[in-house]
CSV table of C-alpha atoms (C1' of nucleotides) in Angstrom, one decimal:
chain,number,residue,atom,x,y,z
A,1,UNK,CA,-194.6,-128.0,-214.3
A,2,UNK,CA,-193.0,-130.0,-211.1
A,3,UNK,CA,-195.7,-131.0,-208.4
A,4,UNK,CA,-193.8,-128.5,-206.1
A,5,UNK,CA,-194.2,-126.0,-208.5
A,6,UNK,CA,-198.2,-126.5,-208.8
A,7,UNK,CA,-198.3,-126.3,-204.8
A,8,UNK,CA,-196.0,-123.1,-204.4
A,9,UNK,CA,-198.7,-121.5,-207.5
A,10,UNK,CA,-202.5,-123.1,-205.4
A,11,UNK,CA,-200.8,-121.3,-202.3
A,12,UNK,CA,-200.1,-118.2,-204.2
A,13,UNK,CA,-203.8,-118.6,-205.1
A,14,UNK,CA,-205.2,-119.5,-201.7
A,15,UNK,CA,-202.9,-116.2,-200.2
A,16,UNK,CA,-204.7,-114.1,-202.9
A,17,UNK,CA,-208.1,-115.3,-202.3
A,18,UNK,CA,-208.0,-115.0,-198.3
A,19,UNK,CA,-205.8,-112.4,-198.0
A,20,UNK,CA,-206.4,-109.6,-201.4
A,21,UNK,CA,-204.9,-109.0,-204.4
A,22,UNK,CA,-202.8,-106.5,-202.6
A,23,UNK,CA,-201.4,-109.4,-200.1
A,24,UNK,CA,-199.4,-111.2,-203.0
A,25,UNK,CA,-196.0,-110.9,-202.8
A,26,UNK,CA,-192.6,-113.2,-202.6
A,27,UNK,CA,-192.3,-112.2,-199.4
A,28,UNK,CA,-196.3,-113.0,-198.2
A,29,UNK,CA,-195.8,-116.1,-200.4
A,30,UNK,CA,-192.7,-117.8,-199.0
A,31,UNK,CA,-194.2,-117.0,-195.2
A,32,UNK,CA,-197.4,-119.6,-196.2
A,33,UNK,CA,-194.7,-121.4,-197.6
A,34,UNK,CA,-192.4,-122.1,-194.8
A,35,UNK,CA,-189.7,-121.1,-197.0
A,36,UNK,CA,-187.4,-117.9,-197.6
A,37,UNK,CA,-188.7,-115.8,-200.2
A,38,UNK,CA,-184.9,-116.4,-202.3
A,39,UNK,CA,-185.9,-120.3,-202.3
A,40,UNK,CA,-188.8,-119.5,-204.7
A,41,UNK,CA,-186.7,-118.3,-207.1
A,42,UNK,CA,-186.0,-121.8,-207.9
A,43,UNK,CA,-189.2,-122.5,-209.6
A,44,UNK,CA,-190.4,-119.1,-210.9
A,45,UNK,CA,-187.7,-116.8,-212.8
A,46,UNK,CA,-189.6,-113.6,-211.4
A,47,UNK,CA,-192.7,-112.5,-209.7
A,48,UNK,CA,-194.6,-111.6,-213.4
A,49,UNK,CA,-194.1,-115.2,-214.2
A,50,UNK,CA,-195.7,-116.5,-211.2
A,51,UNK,CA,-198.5,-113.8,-211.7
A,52,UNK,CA,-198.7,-114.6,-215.4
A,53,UNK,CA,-199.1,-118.3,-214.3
A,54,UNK,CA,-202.1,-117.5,-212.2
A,55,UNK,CA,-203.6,-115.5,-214.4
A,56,UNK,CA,-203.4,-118.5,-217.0
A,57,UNK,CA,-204.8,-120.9,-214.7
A,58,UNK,CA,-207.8,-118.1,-214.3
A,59,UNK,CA,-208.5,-118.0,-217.7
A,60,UNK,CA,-208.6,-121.5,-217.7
A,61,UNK,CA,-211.0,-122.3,-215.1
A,62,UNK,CA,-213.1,-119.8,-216.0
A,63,UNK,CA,-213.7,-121.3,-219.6
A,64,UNK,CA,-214.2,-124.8,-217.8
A,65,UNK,CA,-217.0,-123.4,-216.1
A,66,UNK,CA,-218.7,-121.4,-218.6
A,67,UNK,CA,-218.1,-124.3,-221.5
A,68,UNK,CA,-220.1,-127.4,-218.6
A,69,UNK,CA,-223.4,-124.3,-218.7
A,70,UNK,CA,-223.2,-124.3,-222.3
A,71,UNK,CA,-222.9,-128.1,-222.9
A,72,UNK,CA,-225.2,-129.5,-219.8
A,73,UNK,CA,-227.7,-126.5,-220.0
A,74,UNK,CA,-229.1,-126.0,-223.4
A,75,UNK,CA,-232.8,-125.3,-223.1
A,76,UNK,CA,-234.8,-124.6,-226.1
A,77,UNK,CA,-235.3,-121.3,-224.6
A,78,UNK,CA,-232.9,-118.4,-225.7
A,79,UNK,CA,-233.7,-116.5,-222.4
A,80,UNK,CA,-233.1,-119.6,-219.6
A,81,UNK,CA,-229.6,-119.9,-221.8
A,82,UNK,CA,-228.7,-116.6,-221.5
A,83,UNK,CA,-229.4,-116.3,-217.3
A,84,UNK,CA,-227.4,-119.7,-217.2
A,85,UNK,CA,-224.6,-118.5,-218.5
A,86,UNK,CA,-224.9,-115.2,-216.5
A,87,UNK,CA,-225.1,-117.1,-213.1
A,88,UNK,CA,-222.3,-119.1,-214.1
A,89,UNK,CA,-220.4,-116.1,-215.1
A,90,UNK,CA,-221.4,-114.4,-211.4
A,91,UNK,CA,-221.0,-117.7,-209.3
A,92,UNK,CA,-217.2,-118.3,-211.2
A,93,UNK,CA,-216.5,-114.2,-210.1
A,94,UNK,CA,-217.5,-114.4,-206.8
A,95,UNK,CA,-216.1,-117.4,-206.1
A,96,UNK,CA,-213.0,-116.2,-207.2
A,97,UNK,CA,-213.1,-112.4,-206.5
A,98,UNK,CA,-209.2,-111.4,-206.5
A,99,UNK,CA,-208.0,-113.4,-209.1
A,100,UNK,CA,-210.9,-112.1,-211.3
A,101,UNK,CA,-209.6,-108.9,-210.3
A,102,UNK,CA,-205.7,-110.1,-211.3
A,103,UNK,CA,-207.1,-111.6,-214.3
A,104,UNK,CA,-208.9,-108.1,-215.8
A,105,UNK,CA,-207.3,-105.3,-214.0
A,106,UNK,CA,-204.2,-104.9,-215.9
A,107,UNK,CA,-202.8,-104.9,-219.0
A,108,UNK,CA,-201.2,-108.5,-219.1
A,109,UNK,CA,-198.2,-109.2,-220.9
A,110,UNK,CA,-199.1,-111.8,-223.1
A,111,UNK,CA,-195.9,-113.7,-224.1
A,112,UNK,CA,-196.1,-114.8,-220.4
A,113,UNK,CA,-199.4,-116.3,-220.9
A,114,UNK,CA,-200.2,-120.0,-221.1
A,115,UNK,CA,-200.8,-119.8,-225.0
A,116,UNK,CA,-204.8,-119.9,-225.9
A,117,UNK,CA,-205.7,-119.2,-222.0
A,118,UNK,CA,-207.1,-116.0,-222.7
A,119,UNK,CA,-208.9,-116.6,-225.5
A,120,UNK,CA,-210.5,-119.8,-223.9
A,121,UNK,CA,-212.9,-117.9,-222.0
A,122,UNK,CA,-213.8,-115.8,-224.2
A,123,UNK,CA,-214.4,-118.6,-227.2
A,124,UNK,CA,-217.0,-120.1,-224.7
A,125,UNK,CA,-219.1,-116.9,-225.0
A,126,UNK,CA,-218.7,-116.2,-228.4
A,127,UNK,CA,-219.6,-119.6,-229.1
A,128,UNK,CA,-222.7,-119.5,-227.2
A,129,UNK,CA,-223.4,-116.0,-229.9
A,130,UNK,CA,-223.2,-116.8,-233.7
A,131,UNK,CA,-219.7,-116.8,-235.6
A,132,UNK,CA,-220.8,-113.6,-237.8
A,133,UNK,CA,-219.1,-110.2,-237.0
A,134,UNK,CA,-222.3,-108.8,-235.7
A,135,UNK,CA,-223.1,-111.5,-233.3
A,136,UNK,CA,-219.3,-111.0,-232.4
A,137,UNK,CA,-220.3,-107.6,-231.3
A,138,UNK,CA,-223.3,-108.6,-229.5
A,139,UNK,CA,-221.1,-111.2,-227.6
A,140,UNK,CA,-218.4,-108.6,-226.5
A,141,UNK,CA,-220.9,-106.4,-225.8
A,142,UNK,CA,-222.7,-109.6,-223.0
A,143,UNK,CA,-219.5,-109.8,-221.9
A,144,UNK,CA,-218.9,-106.1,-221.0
A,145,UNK,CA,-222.0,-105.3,-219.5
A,146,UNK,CA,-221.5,-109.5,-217.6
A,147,UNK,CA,-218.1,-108.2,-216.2
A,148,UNK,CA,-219.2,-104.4,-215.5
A,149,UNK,CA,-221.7,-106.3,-213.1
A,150,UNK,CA,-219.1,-108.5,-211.2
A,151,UNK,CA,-216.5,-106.1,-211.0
A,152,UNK,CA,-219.1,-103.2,-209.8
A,153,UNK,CA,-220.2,-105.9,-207.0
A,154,UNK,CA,-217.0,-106.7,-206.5
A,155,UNK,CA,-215.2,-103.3,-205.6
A,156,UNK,CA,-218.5,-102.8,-203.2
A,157,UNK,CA,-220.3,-100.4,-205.9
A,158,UNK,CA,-223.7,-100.7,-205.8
A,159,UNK,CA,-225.3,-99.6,-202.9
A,160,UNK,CA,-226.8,-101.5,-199.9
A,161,UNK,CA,-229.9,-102.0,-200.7
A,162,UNK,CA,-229.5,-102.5,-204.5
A,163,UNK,CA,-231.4,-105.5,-206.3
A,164,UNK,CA,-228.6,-106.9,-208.0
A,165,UNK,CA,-229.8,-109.8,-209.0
A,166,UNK,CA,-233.0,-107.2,-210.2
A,167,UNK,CA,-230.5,-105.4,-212.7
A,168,UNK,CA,-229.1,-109.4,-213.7
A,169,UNK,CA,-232.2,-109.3,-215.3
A,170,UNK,CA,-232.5,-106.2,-217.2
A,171,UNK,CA,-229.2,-107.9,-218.9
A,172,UNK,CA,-230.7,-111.2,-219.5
A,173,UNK,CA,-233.6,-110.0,-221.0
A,174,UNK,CA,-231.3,-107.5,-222.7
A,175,UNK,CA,-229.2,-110.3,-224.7
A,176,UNK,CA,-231.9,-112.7,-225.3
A,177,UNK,CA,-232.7,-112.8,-229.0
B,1,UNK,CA,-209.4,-76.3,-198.9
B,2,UNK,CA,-206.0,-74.0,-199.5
B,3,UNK,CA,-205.2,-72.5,-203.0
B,4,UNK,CA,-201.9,-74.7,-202.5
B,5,UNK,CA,-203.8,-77.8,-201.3
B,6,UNK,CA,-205.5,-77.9,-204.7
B,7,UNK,CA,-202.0,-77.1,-206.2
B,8,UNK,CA,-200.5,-80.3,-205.0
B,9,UNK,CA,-203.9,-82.1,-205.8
B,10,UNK,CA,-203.6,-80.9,-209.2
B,11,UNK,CA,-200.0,-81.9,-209.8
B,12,UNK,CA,-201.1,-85.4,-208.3
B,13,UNK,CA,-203.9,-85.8,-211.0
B,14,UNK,CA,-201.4,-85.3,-213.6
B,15,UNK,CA,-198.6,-87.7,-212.2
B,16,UNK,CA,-201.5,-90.6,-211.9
B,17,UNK,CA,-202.7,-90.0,-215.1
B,18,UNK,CA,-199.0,-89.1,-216.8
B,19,UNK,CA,-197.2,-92.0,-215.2
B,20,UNK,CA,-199.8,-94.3,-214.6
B,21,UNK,CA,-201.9,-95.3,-211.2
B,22,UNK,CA,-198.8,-97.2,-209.9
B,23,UNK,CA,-196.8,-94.5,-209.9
B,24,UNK,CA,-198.8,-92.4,-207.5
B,25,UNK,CA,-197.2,-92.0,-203.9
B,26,UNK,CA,-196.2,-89.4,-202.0
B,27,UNK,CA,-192.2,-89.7,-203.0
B,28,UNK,CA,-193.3,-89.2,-206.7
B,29,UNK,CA,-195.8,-86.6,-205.9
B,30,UNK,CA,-193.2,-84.8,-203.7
B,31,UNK,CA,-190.9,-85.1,-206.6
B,32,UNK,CA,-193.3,-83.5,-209.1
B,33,UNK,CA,-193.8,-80.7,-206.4
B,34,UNK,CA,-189.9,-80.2,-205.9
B,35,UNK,CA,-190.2,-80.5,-202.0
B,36,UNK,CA,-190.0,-83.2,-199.8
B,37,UNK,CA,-191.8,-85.7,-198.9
B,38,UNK,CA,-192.5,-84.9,-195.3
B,39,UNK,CA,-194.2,-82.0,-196.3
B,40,UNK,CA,-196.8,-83.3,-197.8
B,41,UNK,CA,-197.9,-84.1,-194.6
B,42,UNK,CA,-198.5,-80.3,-193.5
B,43,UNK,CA,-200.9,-80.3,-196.1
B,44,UNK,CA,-202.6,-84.2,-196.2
B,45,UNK,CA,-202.7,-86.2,-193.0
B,46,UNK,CA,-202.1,-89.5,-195.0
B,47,UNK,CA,-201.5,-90.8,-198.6
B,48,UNK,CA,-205.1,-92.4,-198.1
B,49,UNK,CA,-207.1,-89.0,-197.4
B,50,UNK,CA,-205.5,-87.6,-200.5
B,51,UNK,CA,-206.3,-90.5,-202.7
B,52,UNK,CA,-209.7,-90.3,-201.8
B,53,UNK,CA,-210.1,-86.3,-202.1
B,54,UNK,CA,-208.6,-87.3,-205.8
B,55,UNK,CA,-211.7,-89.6,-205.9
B,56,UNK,CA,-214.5,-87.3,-204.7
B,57,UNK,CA,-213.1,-84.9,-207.4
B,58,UNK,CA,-213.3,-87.7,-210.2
B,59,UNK,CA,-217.2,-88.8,-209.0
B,60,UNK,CA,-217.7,-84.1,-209.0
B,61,UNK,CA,-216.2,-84.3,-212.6
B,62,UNK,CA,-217.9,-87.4,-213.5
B,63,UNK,CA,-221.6,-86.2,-212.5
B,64,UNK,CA,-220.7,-82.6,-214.6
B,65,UNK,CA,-219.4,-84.3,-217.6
B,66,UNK,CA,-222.7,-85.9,-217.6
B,67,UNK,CA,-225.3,-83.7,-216.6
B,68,UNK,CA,-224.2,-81.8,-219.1
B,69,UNK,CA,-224.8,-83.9,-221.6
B,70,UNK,CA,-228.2,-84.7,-220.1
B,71,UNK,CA,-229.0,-81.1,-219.8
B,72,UNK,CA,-228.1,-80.2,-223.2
B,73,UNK,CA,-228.7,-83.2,-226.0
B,74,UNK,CA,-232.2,-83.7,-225.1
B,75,UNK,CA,-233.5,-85.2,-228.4
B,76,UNK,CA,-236.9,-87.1,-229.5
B,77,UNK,CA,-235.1,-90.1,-229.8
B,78,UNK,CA,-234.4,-92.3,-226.7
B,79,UNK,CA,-231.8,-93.7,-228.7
B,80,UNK,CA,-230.3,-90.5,-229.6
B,81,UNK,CA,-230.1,-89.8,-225.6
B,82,UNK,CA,-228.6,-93.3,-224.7
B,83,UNK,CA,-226.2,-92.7,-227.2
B,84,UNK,CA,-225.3,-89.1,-226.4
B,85,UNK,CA,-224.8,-90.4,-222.6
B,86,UNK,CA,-223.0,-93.4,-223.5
B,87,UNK,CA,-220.3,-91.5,-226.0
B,88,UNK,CA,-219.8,-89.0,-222.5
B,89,UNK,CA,-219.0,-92.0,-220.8
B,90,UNK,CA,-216.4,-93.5,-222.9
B,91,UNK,CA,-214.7,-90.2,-223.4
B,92,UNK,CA,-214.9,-89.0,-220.1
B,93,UNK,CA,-213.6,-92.6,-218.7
B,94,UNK,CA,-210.9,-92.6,-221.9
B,95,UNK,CA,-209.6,-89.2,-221.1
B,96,UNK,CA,-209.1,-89.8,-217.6
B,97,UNK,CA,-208.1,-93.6,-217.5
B,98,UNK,CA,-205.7,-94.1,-214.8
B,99,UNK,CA,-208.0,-91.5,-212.3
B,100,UNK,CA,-211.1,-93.9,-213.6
B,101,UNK,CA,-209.2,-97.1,-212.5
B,102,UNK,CA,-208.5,-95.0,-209.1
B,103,UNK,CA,-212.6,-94.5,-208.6
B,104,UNK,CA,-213.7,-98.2,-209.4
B,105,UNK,CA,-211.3,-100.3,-209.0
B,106,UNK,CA,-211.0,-101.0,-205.3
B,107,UNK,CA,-213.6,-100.5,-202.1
B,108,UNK,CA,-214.1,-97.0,-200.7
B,109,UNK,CA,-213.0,-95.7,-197.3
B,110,UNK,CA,-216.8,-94.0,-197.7
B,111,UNK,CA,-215.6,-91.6,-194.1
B,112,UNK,CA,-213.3,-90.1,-196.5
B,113,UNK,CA,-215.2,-89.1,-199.5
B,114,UNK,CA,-216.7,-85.5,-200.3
B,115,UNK,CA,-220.4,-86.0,-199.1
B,116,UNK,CA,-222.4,-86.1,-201.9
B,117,UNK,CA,-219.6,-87.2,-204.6
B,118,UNK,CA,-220.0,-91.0,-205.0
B,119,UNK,CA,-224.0,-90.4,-205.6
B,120,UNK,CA,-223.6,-87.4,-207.6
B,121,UNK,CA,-222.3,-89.6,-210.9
B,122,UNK,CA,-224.5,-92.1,-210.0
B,123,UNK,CA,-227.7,-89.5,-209.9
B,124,UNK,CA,-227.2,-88.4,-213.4
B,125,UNK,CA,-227.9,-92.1,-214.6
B,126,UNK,CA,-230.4,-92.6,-212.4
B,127,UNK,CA,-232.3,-89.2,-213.6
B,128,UNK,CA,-232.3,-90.2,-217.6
B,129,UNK,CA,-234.1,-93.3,-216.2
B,130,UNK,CA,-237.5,-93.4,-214.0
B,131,UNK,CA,-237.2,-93.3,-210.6
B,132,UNK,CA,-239.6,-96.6,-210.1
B,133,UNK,CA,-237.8,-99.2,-208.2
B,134,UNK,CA,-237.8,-101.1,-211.8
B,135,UNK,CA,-235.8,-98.9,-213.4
B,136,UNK,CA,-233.5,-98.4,-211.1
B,137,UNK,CA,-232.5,-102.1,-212.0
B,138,UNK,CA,-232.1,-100.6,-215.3
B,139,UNK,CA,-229.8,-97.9,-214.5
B,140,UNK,CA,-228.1,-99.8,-213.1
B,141,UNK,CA,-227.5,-102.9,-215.7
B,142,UNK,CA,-226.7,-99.7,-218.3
B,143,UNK,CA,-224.4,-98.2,-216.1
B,144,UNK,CA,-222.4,-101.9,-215.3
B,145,UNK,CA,-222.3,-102.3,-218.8
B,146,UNK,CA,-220.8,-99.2,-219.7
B,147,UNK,CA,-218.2,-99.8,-216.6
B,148,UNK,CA,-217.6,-103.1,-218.4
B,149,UNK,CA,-216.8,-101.7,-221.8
B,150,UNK,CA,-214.7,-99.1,-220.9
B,151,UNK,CA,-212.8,-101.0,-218.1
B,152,UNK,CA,-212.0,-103.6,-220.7
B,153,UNK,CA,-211.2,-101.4,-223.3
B,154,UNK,CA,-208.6,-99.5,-220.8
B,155,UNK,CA,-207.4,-102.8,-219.7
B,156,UNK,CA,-206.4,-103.8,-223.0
B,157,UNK,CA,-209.1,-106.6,-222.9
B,158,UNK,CA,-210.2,-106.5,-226.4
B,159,UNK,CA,-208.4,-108.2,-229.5
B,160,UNK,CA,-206.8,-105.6,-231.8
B,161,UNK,CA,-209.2,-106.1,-234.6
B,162,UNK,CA,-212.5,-105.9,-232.1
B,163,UNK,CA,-214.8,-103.2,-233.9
B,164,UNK,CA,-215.5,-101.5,-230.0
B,165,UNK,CA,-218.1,-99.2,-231.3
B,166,UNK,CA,-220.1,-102.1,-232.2
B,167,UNK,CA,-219.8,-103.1,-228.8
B,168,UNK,CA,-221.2,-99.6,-227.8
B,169,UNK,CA,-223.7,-100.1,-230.4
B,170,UNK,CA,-225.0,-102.7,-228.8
B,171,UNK,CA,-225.5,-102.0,-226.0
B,172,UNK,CA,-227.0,-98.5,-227.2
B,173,UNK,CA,-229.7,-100.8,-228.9
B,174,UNK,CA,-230.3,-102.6,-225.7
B,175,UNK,CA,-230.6,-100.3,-223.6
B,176,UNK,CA,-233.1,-97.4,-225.7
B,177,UNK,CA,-236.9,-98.1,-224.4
C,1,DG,C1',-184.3,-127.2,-203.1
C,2,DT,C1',-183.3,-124.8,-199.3
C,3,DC,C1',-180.5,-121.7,-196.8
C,4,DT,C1',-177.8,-117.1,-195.3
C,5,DA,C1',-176.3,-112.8,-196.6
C,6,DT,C1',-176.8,-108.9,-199.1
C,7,DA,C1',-177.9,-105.4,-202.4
C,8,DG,C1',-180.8,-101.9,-204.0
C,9,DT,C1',-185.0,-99.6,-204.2
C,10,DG,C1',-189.1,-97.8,-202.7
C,11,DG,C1',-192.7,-96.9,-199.6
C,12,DG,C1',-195.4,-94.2,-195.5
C,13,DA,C1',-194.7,-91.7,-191.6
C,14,DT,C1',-192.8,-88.8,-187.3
C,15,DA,C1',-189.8,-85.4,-184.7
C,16,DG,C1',-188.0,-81.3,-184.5
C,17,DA,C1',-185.3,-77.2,-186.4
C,18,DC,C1',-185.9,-73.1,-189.2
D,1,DG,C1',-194.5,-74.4,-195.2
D,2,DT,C1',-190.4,-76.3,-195.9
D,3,DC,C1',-186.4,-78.6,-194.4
D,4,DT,C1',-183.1,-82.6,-192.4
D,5,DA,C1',-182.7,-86.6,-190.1
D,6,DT,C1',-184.5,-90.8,-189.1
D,7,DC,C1',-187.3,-94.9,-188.6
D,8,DC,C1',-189.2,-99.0,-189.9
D,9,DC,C1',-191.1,-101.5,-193.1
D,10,DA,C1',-191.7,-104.1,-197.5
D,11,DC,C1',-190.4,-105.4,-201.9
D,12,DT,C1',-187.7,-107.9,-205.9
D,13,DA,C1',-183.7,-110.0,-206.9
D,14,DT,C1',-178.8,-112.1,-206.9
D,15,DA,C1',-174.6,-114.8,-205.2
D,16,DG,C1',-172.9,-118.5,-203.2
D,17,DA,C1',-172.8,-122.2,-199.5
D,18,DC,C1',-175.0,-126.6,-198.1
DNA sequence: GTCTATAGTGGGATAGAC
DNA sequence: GTCTATCCCACTATAGAC
């Protein structure tokens, strides 16, 4: 990937970050750009490529961040493991609201995908759970009910006064063994 | 609202869930209806006041679908019940996907909702659960994680070999007192 | 790597006749 | 309640010059 490539894809990030999902486009790109929106057809084939990039790049990140809470924060106890690995979870999705929302909205088309992206993030969970088939129940299920919560706050869901961080703990007590 | 209102409403449900939430605008609507597009607009005053009548009736639907179950499966076990709710969920979010993704996935113009609508769904869950300010928390961890499960499983999120209703299982066990 | 020019499609919305 | 005509906008994408 060229350098100019990697600053046309952190604008396309930036523009869906300040701007909404909905805001990402050729057209919305090149403006930030200072470019015509043809010229960026020189370094992505299509707009599903660029997305796909991003996307990638999410997937990435995100499994960065979980992985540092499950290496530097290993307590003896199950339960401070389990609400470390929440907040991370939280602080990564509301840090990055849209591109969450790019990242799980859709069905992706995964040939487009930076090979191993998507499952990154979701080896860091099932790595905090055991390897057996049960516990890989248990850690889709952590995950679910994780991502219910983010994308609930995220689409403005729970009411005004709601205790969110109040029902972060009914799920960390939930999933601690 | 006029017998042909709810015609055109009806035949926009269908197209959203037929063709997919992407596909729903007014030319496709219009296309369905075999008029024109303009007039829709003697019946709707914008694309985004019919999108959100389309909502209200999703939350009306929702709140039935499970009331009833509330109303009717009324076991001994707590688990029983959780389980009972949480199988309404799935199938009520599975058999209307694309009108689920409509209802979650993006902030509300709250002005253009039915009154009542967005809390009546909500209600439901809260009612199986105590009304203490505690257990509100917990309604409200149970309902993100059943948003989670089904919004990854409509969003293609899980691996083809993922046993999903050990997911569910999960987080029946979780979540029974 | 950028530009201009252009194509083609689709979108929401309004005015005014019937 | 439907139509035609129209507007203006936005979008992805391609061809070809520089």
């Amino acid at each position: 990937m060229s350098a100019r490539q990697v600053e046309l894809i952190e604008l396309a990030e930036s523009l869906i970050e300040n701007f909404g999902l909905e805001a990402f486009s050729l057209g919305n790109l090149a403006k930030k750009a200072n470019i015509r929106t043809p010229s960026l057809y020189k370094h992505f084939s299509s707009l599903m490529e660029l997305e796909h990039i991003i996307i990638s790049r999410g997937f990435l990140r995100f499994a960065k961040d979980l992985n540092h809470v499950i290496e530097t924060a290993a307590s003896d106890s199950d339960e401070d493991n389990i609400a470390a690995l929440a907040a991370a979870y939280r602080a990564h999705a509301l840090a990055h609201p849209q591109i969450y929302r790019l990242m799980t909205e859709r069905p992706l088309d995964r040939a487009l995908l930076i090979p191993g992206s998507e499952l990154a993030a979701m080896d860091a969970l099932l790595q905090y759970f055991d390897e057996t088939p049960e516990q890989h129940d248990r850690a889709r299920a952590a995950w679910a009910a994780a991502h219910g919560l983010v994308s609930l706050e995220i689409s403005g869901r729970f009411p005004p006064g709601a205790n969110i961080a109040g029902a972060w703990g009914v799920f960390i007590e939930a999933f601690s063994r």
